[in-house]
Short mmCIF file of C-alpha atoms and ligand atoms in Angstrom, two decimals:
data_model
loop_
_atom_site.label_atom_id
_atom_site.label_comp_id
_atom_site.label_asym_id
_atom_site.label_seq_id
_atom_site.Cartn_x
_atom_site.Cartn_y
_atom_site.Cartn_z
CA UNK A 1 53.62 0.12 95.79
CA UNK A 2 55.78 3.21 96.22
CA UNK A 3 57.22 3.48 99.73
CA UNK A 4 58.23 7.03 100.64
CA UNK A 5 61.33 7.58 102.73
CA UNK A 6 62.36 10.68 104.67
CA UNK A 7 65.80 10.64 106.28
CA UNK A 8 66.74 13.00 109.11
CA UNK A 9 70.43 13.00 109.97
CA UNK A 10 72.41 15.27 112.22
CA UNK A 11 74.66 15.58 115.26
CA UNK A 12 73.83 14.53 118.80
CA UNK A 13 70.99 16.49 120.46
CA UNK A 14 70.04 18.38 117.29
CA UNK A 15 66.41 17.43 117.94
CA UNK A 16 66.24 14.92 115.08
CA UNK A 17 64.74 12.10 117.18
CA UNK A 18 61.81 14.18 118.40
CA UNK A 19 61.24 15.77 114.99
CA UNK A 20 61.43 12.44 113.15
CA UNK A 21 58.98 10.78 115.54
CA UNK A 22 56.39 13.55 115.18
CA UNK A 23 56.75 13.70 111.37
CA UNK A 24 56.25 9.92 111.21
CA UNK A 25 53.15 10.17 113.40
CA UNK A 26 51.63 12.97 111.31
CA UNK A 27 52.18 11.09 108.05
CA UNK A 28 51.23 7.68 109.55
CA UNK A 29 54.66 6.40 108.49
CA UNK A 30 56.90 3.91 110.27
CA UNK A 31 59.77 5.29 112.33
CA UNK A 32 63.35 4.08 112.64
CA UNK A 33 65.50 5.37 115.51
CA UNK A 34 68.79 3.98 114.17
CA UNK A 35 70.78 5.38 117.10
CA UNK A 36 68.80 3.05 119.38
CA UNK A 37 70.35 0.06 117.59
CA UNK A 38 73.86 1.32 118.35
CA UNK A 39 72.77 2.06 121.91
CA UNK A 40 71.27 -1.44 122.31
CA UNK A 41 74.53 -2.95 121.07
CA UNK A 42 76.46 -0.74 123.52
CA UNK A 43 74.23 -1.83 126.41
CA UNK A 44 74.73 -5.49 125.48
CA UNK A 45 78.50 -5.01 125.30
CA UNK A 46 78.67 -3.33 128.71
CA UNK A 47 76.44 -5.93 130.35
CA UNK A 48 78.20 -8.92 128.84
CA UNK A 49 81.57 -7.66 130.02
CA UNK A 50 83.22 -8.55 126.69
CA UNK A 51 86.39 -6.74 125.79
CA UNK A 52 85.40 -3.42 124.10
CA UNK A 53 88.34 -3.93 121.72
CA UNK A 54 87.05 -7.29 120.50
CA UNK A 55 85.43 -5.95 117.34
CA UNK A 56 84.54 -9.41 115.99
CA UNK A 57 82.55 -10.33 119.09
CA UNK A 58 80.83 -6.94 119.21
CA UNK A 59 79.78 -7.28 115.56
CA UNK A 60 78.47 -10.78 116.30
CA UNK A 61 76.43 -9.33 119.16
CA UNK A 62 75.03 -6.61 116.85
CA UNK A 63 74.12 -9.19 114.22
CA UNK A 64 72.07 -11.17 116.75
CA UNK A 65 70.54 -8.32 118.75
CA UNK A 66 67.33 -9.66 120.35
CA UNK A 67 65.57 -6.29 120.04
CA UNK A 68 61.95 -5.33 119.60
CA UNK A 69 60.31 -1.92 119.05
CA UNK A 70 56.77 -1.50 120.37
CA UNK A 71 55.33 1.98 119.97
CA UNK A 72 57.53 4.19 122.19
CA UNK A 73 59.14 1.21 123.95
CA UNK A 74 62.35 -0.61 123.11
CA UNK A 75 63.03 -4.13 124.35
CA UNK A 76 66.23 -6.14 124.62
CA UNK A 77 65.01 -9.70 125.01
CA UNK A 78 62.06 -9.36 127.39
CA UNK A 79 63.42 -6.32 129.19
CA UNK A 80 62.11 -2.82 128.54
CA UNK A 81 65.33 -0.81 128.14
CA UNK A 82 63.76 2.40 126.76
CA UNK A 83 65.25 4.53 129.56
CA UNK A 84 68.37 2.45 130.21
CA UNK A 85 69.78 3.11 126.72
CA UNK A 86 69.41 6.89 127.05
CA UNK A 87 72.19 7.43 129.58
CA UNK A 88 75.28 9.38 128.56
CA UNK A 89 77.48 6.35 129.36
CA UNK A 90 75.58 4.26 126.82
CA UNK A 91 75.58 7.14 124.30
CA UNK A 92 79.35 7.47 124.52
CA UNK A 93 79.90 3.72 124.22
CA UNK A 94 77.46 3.66 121.25
CA UNK A 95 79.51 6.31 119.48
CA UNK A 96 82.70 4.25 120.05
CA UNK A 97 81.32 0.99 118.71
CA UNK A 98 79.60 2.83 115.82
CA UNK A 99 83.07 3.49 114.42
CA UNK A 100 83.63 -0.28 113.91
CA UNK A 101 82.86 -1.09 110.23
CA UNK A 102 81.79 -4.69 111.04
CA UNK A 103 79.23 -3.39 113.56
CA UNK A 104 77.76 -0.99 111.02
CA UNK A 105 77.59 -3.79 108.47
CA UNK A 106 75.92 -6.09 111.01
CA UNK A 107 73.16 -3.53 111.66
CA UNK A 108 72.45 -2.75 107.99
CA UNK A 109 69.79 -5.39 107.27
CA UNK A 110 67.99 -4.65 110.51
CA UNK A 111 67.70 -0.99 109.42
CA UNK A 112 66.66 -1.56 105.80
CA UNK A 113 63.99 -3.95 107.15
CA UNK A 114 62.11 -0.90 108.50
CA UNK A 115 61.31 0.18 104.93
CA UNK A 116 57.60 -0.68 104.89
CA UNK A 117 54.47 0.80 103.30
CA UNK A 118 53.18 3.45 103.36
CA UNK A 119 56.50 5.06 104.28
CA UNK A 120 59.36 5.51 106.70
CA UNK A 121 61.01 8.34 108.60
CA UNK A 122 64.52 7.31 109.61
CA UNK A 123 66.80 9.30 111.90
CA UNK A 124 70.51 8.88 112.54
CA UNK A 125 73.88 9.84 111.11
CA UNK A 126 74.07 7.95 107.80
CA UNK A 127 70.42 7.42 106.85
CA UNK A 128 70.61 9.62 103.74
CA UNK A 129 74.19 8.80 102.79
CA UNK A 130 74.47 5.02 103.33
CA UNK A 131 71.33 3.19 104.45
CA UNK A 132 68.62 4.89 102.33
CA UNK A 133 70.46 6.78 99.54
CA UNK A 134 67.27 6.52 97.47
CA UNK A 135 65.22 8.53 100.04
CA UNK A 136 62.63 10.97 98.65
CA UNK A 137 63.60 13.72 101.09
CA UNK A 138 66.85 14.07 103.04
CA UNK A 139 67.11 16.51 105.91
CA UNK A 140 70.26 17.42 107.82
CA UNK A 141 69.45 19.02 111.18
CA UNK A 142 72.04 21.10 112.96
CA UNK A 143 72.18 23.50 115.90
CA UNK A 144 75.04 25.22 117.70
CA UNK A 145 76.85 23.17 120.32
CA UNK A 146 75.72 25.51 123.10
CA UNK A 147 72.06 25.15 122.16
CA UNK A 148 72.39 21.37 121.90
CA UNK A 149 74.12 21.11 125.29
CA UNK A 150 71.38 23.23 126.85
CA UNK A 151 68.62 21.11 125.29
CA UNK A 152 70.24 17.88 126.44
CA UNK A 153 70.71 19.36 129.93
CA UNK A 154 67.01 20.26 130.20
CA UNK A 155 65.94 16.86 128.86
CA UNK A 156 68.01 15.04 131.50
CA UNK A 157 66.76 17.26 134.34
CA UNK A 158 63.16 16.67 133.24
CA UNK A 159 63.81 12.95 133.52
CA UNK A 160 65.25 13.48 137.01
CA UNK A 161 68.77 12.56 135.85
CA UNK A 162 71.41 14.84 137.42
CA UNK A 163 73.67 16.51 134.85
CA UNK A 164 76.48 19.03 134.51
CA UNK A 165 76.19 21.32 131.50
CA UNK A 166 79.96 21.74 130.99
CA UNK A 167 80.52 17.99 130.99
CA UNK A 168 77.61 17.55 128.58
CA UNK A 169 79.03 20.16 126.25
CA UNK A 170 82.46 18.49 126.27
CA UNK A 171 80.89 15.07 125.65
CA UNK A 172 78.92 16.47 122.70
CA UNK A 173 82.05 17.98 121.16
CA UNK A 174 83.93 14.70 121.60
CA UNK A 175 81.07 12.64 120.17
CA UNK A 176 80.63 14.99 117.18
CA UNK A 177 84.34 14.69 116.49
CA UNK A 178 84.25 10.89 116.62
CA UNK A 179 81.11 10.71 114.46
CA UNK A 180 82.39 13.13 111.80
CA UNK A 181 85.95 11.84 111.63
CA UNK A 182 85.40 8.08 111.50
CA UNK A 183 86.37 6.24 108.31
CA UNK A 184 83.10 4.36 107.79
CA UNK A 185 79.83 6.24 107.26
CA UNK A 186 80.94 9.48 108.94
CA UNK A 187 78.36 12.06 109.97
CA UNK A 188 78.02 14.28 106.91
CA UNK A 189 75.10 15.82 105.02
CA UNK A 190 74.26 13.92 101.83
CA UNK A 191 74.95 16.11 98.76
CA UNK A 192 71.21 16.20 98.06
CA UNK A 193 70.19 16.88 101.69
CA UNK A 194 68.50 20.07 102.84
CA UNK A 195 70.16 21.53 105.93
CA UNK A 196 67.96 23.06 108.62
CA UNK A 197 69.63 24.92 111.48
CA UNK A 198 67.33 24.51 114.47
CA UNK A 199 69.21 26.95 116.75
CA UNK A 200 66.37 29.43 116.34
CA UNK A 201 63.54 27.01 115.51
CA UNK A 202 61.45 25.12 118.03
CA UNK A 203 60.30 21.52 117.51
CA UNK A 204 56.94 22.49 116.05
CA UNK A 205 58.48 24.93 113.56
CA UNK A 206 61.03 22.33 112.49
CA UNK A 207 58.31 19.68 112.03
CA UNK A 208 56.31 22.12 109.89
CA UNK A 209 59.33 22.83 107.68
CA UNK A 210 59.96 19.11 107.15
CA UNK A 211 56.30 18.41 106.33
CA UNK A 212 56.22 21.35 103.95
CA UNK A 213 59.39 20.17 102.18
CA UNK A 214 57.95 16.67 101.90
CA UNK A 215 54.66 17.98 100.44
CA UNK A 216 56.66 19.95 97.85
CA UNK A 217 58.72 16.87 96.98
CA UNK A 218 55.59 14.82 96.40
CA UNK A 219 53.96 17.63 94.38
CA UNK A 220 57.01 18.08 92.18
CA UNK A 221 56.82 14.39 91.23
CA UNK A 222 53.23 14.41 90.06
O1 LIG B 1 71.29 9.28 117.81
P1 LIG B 1 71.88 8.74 119.09
O2 LIG B 1 72.52 9.77 119.96
O3 LIG B 1 70.91 7.87 119.83
O4 LIG B 1 73.05 7.76 118.60
C1 LIG B 1 74.01 7.23 119.49
C2 LIG B 1 75.33 7.04 118.75
O5 LIG B 1 75.15 6.03 117.73
C3 LIG B 1 75.81 8.28 117.99
O6 LIG B 1 76.69 9.09 118.75
C4 LIG B 1 76.52 7.72 116.79
O7 LIG B 1 77.89 7.50 117.06
C5 LIG B 1 75.89 6.37 116.57
N1 LIG B 1 75.02 6.34 115.40
C6 LIG B 1 75.61 6.11 114.17
N2 LIG B 1 74.83 5.99 113.06
C7 LIG B 1 73.50 6.12 113.13
C8 LIG B 1 72.88 6.41 114.37
C9 LIG B 1 73.67 6.52 115.50
O8 LIG B 1 76.82 6.01 114.07
N3 LIG B 1 72.78 5.98 112.03
#
């Protein structure tokens, strides 16, 4: 059976997580939040107190991540860590350990395992370039750094998490730099990806564009 794959890559706070989740829901596809795997590894590293420079041990931890995804909830062992992995501290640590090639390798099988019928929407940084190069539709979502900082700021306030917009902006710039400049699987649009700038599009408009592009892809095949 043909399993359709849509990849949505892009920088931090470009809206790809929200868009990917809604597109998956609308199409009744599975959803992979690949960033959550790096965040879960980061949380495990911080909690275990292992040396953040011990790349071998971190990769070992990633290889044996006791994680579970249940609807909107993410578990590490028996603990619901859905909110705990969203903090900026975990995000920054995730971006550091994501630069370790052995960690990326360790998380590869876990990610490709999400490829199940009838289809998958996968969001991250290297979904279209490395993990699912065979994807039917590849989207690269961008937005200006100011817009992304503002969106992240609002998101955190809505969750009751205090935030400073200037610090957020600086963190975003630093994280983008680390993600785009790393040697292994850097953040880059796949040559066959379609770039959507969401600076002037809201979530609903972006979702509609992605669904429309997917419908055209399917039509052009038949
Ligand atoms: O997407 P999210 O912000 O949750 O990802 C957290 C970090 O994990 C990113 O800053 C990035 O460094 C890393 N990541 C990655 N490759 C992916 C997904 C996330 O390197 N496919």
